[in-house]
PDB file of C-alpha atoms in Angstrom:
ATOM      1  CA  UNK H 895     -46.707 169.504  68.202  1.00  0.00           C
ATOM      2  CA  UNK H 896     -47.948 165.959  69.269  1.00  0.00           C
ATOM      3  CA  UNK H 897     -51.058 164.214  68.492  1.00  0.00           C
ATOM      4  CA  UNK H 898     -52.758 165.970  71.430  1.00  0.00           C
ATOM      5  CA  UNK H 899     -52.848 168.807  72.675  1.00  0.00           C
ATOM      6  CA  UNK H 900     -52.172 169.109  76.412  1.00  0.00           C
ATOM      7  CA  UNK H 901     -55.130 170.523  76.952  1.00  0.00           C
ATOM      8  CA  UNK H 902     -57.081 167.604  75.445  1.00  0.00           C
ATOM      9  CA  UNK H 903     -54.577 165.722  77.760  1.00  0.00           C
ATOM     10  CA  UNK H 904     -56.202 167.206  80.476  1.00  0.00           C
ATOM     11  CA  UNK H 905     -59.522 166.878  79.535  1.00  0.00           C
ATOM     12  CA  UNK H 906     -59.235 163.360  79.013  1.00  0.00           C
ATOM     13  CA  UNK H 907     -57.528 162.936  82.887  1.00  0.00           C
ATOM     14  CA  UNK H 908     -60.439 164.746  84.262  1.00  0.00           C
ATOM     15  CA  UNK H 909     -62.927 162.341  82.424  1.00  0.00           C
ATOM     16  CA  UNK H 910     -61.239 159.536  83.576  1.00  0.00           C
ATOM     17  CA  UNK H 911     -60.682 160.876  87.158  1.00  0.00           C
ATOM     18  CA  UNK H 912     -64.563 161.212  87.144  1.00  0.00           C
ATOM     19  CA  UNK H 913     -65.498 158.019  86.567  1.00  0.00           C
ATOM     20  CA  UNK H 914     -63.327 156.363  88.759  1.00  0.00           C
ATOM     21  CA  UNK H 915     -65.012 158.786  91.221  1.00  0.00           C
ATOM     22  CA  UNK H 916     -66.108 156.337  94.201  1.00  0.00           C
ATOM     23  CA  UNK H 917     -65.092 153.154  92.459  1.00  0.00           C
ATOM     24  CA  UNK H 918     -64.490 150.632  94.321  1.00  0.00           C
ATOM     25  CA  UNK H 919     -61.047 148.521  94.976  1.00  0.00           C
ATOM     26  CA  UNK H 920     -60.229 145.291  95.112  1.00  0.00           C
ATOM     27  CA  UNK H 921     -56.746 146.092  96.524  1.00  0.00           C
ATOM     28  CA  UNK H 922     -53.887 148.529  96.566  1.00  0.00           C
ATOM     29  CA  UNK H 923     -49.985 148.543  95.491  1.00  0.00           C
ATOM     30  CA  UNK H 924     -47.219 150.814  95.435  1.00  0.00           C
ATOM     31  CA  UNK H 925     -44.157 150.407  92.676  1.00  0.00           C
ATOM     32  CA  UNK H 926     -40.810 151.281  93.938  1.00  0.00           C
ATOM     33  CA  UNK H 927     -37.290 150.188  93.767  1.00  0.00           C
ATOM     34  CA  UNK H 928     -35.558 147.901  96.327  1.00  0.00           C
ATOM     35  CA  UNK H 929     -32.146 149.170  97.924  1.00  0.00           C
ATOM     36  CA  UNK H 930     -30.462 146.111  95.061  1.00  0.00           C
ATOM     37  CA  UNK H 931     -32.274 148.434  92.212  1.00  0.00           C
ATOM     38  CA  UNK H 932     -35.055 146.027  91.220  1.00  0.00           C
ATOM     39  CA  UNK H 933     -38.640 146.695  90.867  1.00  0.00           C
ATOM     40  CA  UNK H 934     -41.001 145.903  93.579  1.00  0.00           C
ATOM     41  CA  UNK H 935     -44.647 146.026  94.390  1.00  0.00           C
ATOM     42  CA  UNK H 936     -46.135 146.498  98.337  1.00  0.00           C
ATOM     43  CA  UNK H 937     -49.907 145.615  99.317  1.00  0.00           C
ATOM     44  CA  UNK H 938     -51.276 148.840 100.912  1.00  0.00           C
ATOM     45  CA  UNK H 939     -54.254 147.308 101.631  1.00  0.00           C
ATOM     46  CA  UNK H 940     -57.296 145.433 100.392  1.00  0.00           C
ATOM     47  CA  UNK H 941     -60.986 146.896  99.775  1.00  0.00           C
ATOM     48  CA  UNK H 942     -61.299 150.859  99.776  1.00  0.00           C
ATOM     49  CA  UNK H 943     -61.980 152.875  97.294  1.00  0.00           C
ATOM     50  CA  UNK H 944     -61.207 156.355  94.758  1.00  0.00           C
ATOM     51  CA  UNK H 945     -62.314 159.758  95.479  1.00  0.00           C
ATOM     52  CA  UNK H 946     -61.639 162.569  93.452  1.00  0.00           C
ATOM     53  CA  UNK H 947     -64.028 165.419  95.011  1.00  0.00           C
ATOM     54  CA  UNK H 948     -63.761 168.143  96.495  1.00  0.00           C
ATOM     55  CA  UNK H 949     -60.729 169.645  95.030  1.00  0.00           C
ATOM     56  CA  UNK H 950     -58.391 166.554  96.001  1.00  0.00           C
ATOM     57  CA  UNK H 951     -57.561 163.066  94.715  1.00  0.00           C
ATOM     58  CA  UNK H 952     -57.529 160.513  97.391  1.00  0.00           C
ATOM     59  CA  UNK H 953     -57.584 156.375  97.690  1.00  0.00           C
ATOM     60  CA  UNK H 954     -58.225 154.614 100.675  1.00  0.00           C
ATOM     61  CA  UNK H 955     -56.617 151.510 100.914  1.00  0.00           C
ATOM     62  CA  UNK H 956     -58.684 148.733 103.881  1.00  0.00           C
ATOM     63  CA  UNK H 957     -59.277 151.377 106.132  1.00  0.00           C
ATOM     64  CA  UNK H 958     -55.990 154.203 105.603  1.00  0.00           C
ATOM     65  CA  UNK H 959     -55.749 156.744 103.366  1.00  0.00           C
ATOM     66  CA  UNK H 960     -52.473 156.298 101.706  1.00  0.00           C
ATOM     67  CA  UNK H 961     -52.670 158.742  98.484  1.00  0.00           C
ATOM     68  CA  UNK H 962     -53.597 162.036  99.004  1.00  0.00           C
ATOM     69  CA  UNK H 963     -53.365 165.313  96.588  1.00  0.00           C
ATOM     70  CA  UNK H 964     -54.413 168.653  97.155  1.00  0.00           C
ATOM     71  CA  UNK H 965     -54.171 169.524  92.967  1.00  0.00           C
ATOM     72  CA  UNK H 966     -55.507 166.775  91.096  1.00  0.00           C
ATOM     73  CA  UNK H 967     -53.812 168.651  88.031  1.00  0.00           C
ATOM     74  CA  UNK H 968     -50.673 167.302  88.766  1.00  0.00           C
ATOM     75  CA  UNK H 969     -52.303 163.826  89.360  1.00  0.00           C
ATOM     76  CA  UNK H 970     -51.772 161.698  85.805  1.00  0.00           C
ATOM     77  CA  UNK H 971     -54.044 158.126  85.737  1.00  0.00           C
ATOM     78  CA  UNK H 972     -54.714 155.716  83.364  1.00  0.00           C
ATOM     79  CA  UNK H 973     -56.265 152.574  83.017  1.00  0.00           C
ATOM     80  CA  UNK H 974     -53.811 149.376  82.957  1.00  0.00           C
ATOM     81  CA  UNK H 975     -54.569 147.694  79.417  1.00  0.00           C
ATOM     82  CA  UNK H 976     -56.869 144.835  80.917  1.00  0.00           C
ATOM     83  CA  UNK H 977     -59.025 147.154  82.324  1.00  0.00           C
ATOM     84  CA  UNK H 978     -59.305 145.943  85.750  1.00  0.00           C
ATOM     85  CA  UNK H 979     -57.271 148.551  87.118  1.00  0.00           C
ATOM     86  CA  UNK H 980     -55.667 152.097  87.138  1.00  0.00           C
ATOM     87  CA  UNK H 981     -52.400 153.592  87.814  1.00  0.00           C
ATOM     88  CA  UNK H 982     -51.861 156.253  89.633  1.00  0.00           C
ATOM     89  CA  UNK H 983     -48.292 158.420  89.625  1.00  0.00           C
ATOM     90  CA  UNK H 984     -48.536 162.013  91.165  1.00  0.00           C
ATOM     91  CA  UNK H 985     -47.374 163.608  94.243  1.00  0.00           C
ATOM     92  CA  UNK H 986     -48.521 162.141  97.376  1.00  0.00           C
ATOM     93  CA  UNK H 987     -49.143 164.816 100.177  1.00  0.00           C
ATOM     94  CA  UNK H 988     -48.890 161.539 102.769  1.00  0.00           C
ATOM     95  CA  UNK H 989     -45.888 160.708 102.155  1.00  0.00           C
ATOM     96  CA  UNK H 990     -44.110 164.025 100.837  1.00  0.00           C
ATOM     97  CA  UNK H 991     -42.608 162.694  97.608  1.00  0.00           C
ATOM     98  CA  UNK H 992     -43.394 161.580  94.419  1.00  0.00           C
ATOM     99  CA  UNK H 993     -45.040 157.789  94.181  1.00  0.00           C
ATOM    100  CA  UNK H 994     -46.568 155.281  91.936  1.00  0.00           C
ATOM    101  CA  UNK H 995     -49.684 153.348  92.924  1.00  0.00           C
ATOM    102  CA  UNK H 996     -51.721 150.473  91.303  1.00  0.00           C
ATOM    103  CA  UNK H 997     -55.294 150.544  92.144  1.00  0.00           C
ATOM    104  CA  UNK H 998     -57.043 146.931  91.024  1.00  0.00           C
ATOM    105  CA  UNK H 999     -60.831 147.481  90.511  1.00  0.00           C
ATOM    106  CA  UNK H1000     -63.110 145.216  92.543  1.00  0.00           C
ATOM    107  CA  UNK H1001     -65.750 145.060  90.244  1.00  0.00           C
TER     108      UNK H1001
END
């Protein structure tokens, strides 16, 4: 048994989830690998914002919607260590497949 349990592990992700709630972003970025193998970041956008409500996780990205998640269970977050952002890995109902997004906070 590990340090936590996974239900504290879930308790903690919905604390966090609510209070990045309608936080505001700076800008938007999706990890992924090039065709070569190496590690790459895309701008989805700049401004937007979090919202976890109403039963879904969702961040809008300028003025698109481009995470989306019916079960925020299987959504996992946490905050980069300089605390100006989040990541953001889960299954993304947009784009059908698993993805990885970094959402920097704008204030």
């Amino acid at each position: 048994m590990g340090l936590f349990s996974k239900k504290r592990d879930r308790q903690l992700q919905d604390a966090l989830m609510q209070r990045l709630d309608g936080r505001e972003l700076l800008y938007v970025v999706r990890r992924g690998r090039g065709a070569d193998g190496t590690q790459n970041e895309t701008v989805l956008g700049k401004g937007g914002r979090f919202i976890c409500a109403g039963g879904h996780v969702s961040v809008i990205a300028g003025e698109n919607e481009v995470f989306r998640n019916e079960s925020p269970k299987t959504v996992s977050c946490g905050e980069l260590m300089a605390l100006n952002g989040v990541l953001i890995q889960g299954h993304n109902d947009i784009t059908g497949q698993a993805d990885i997004l970094v959402a920097y906070y704008a204030k």
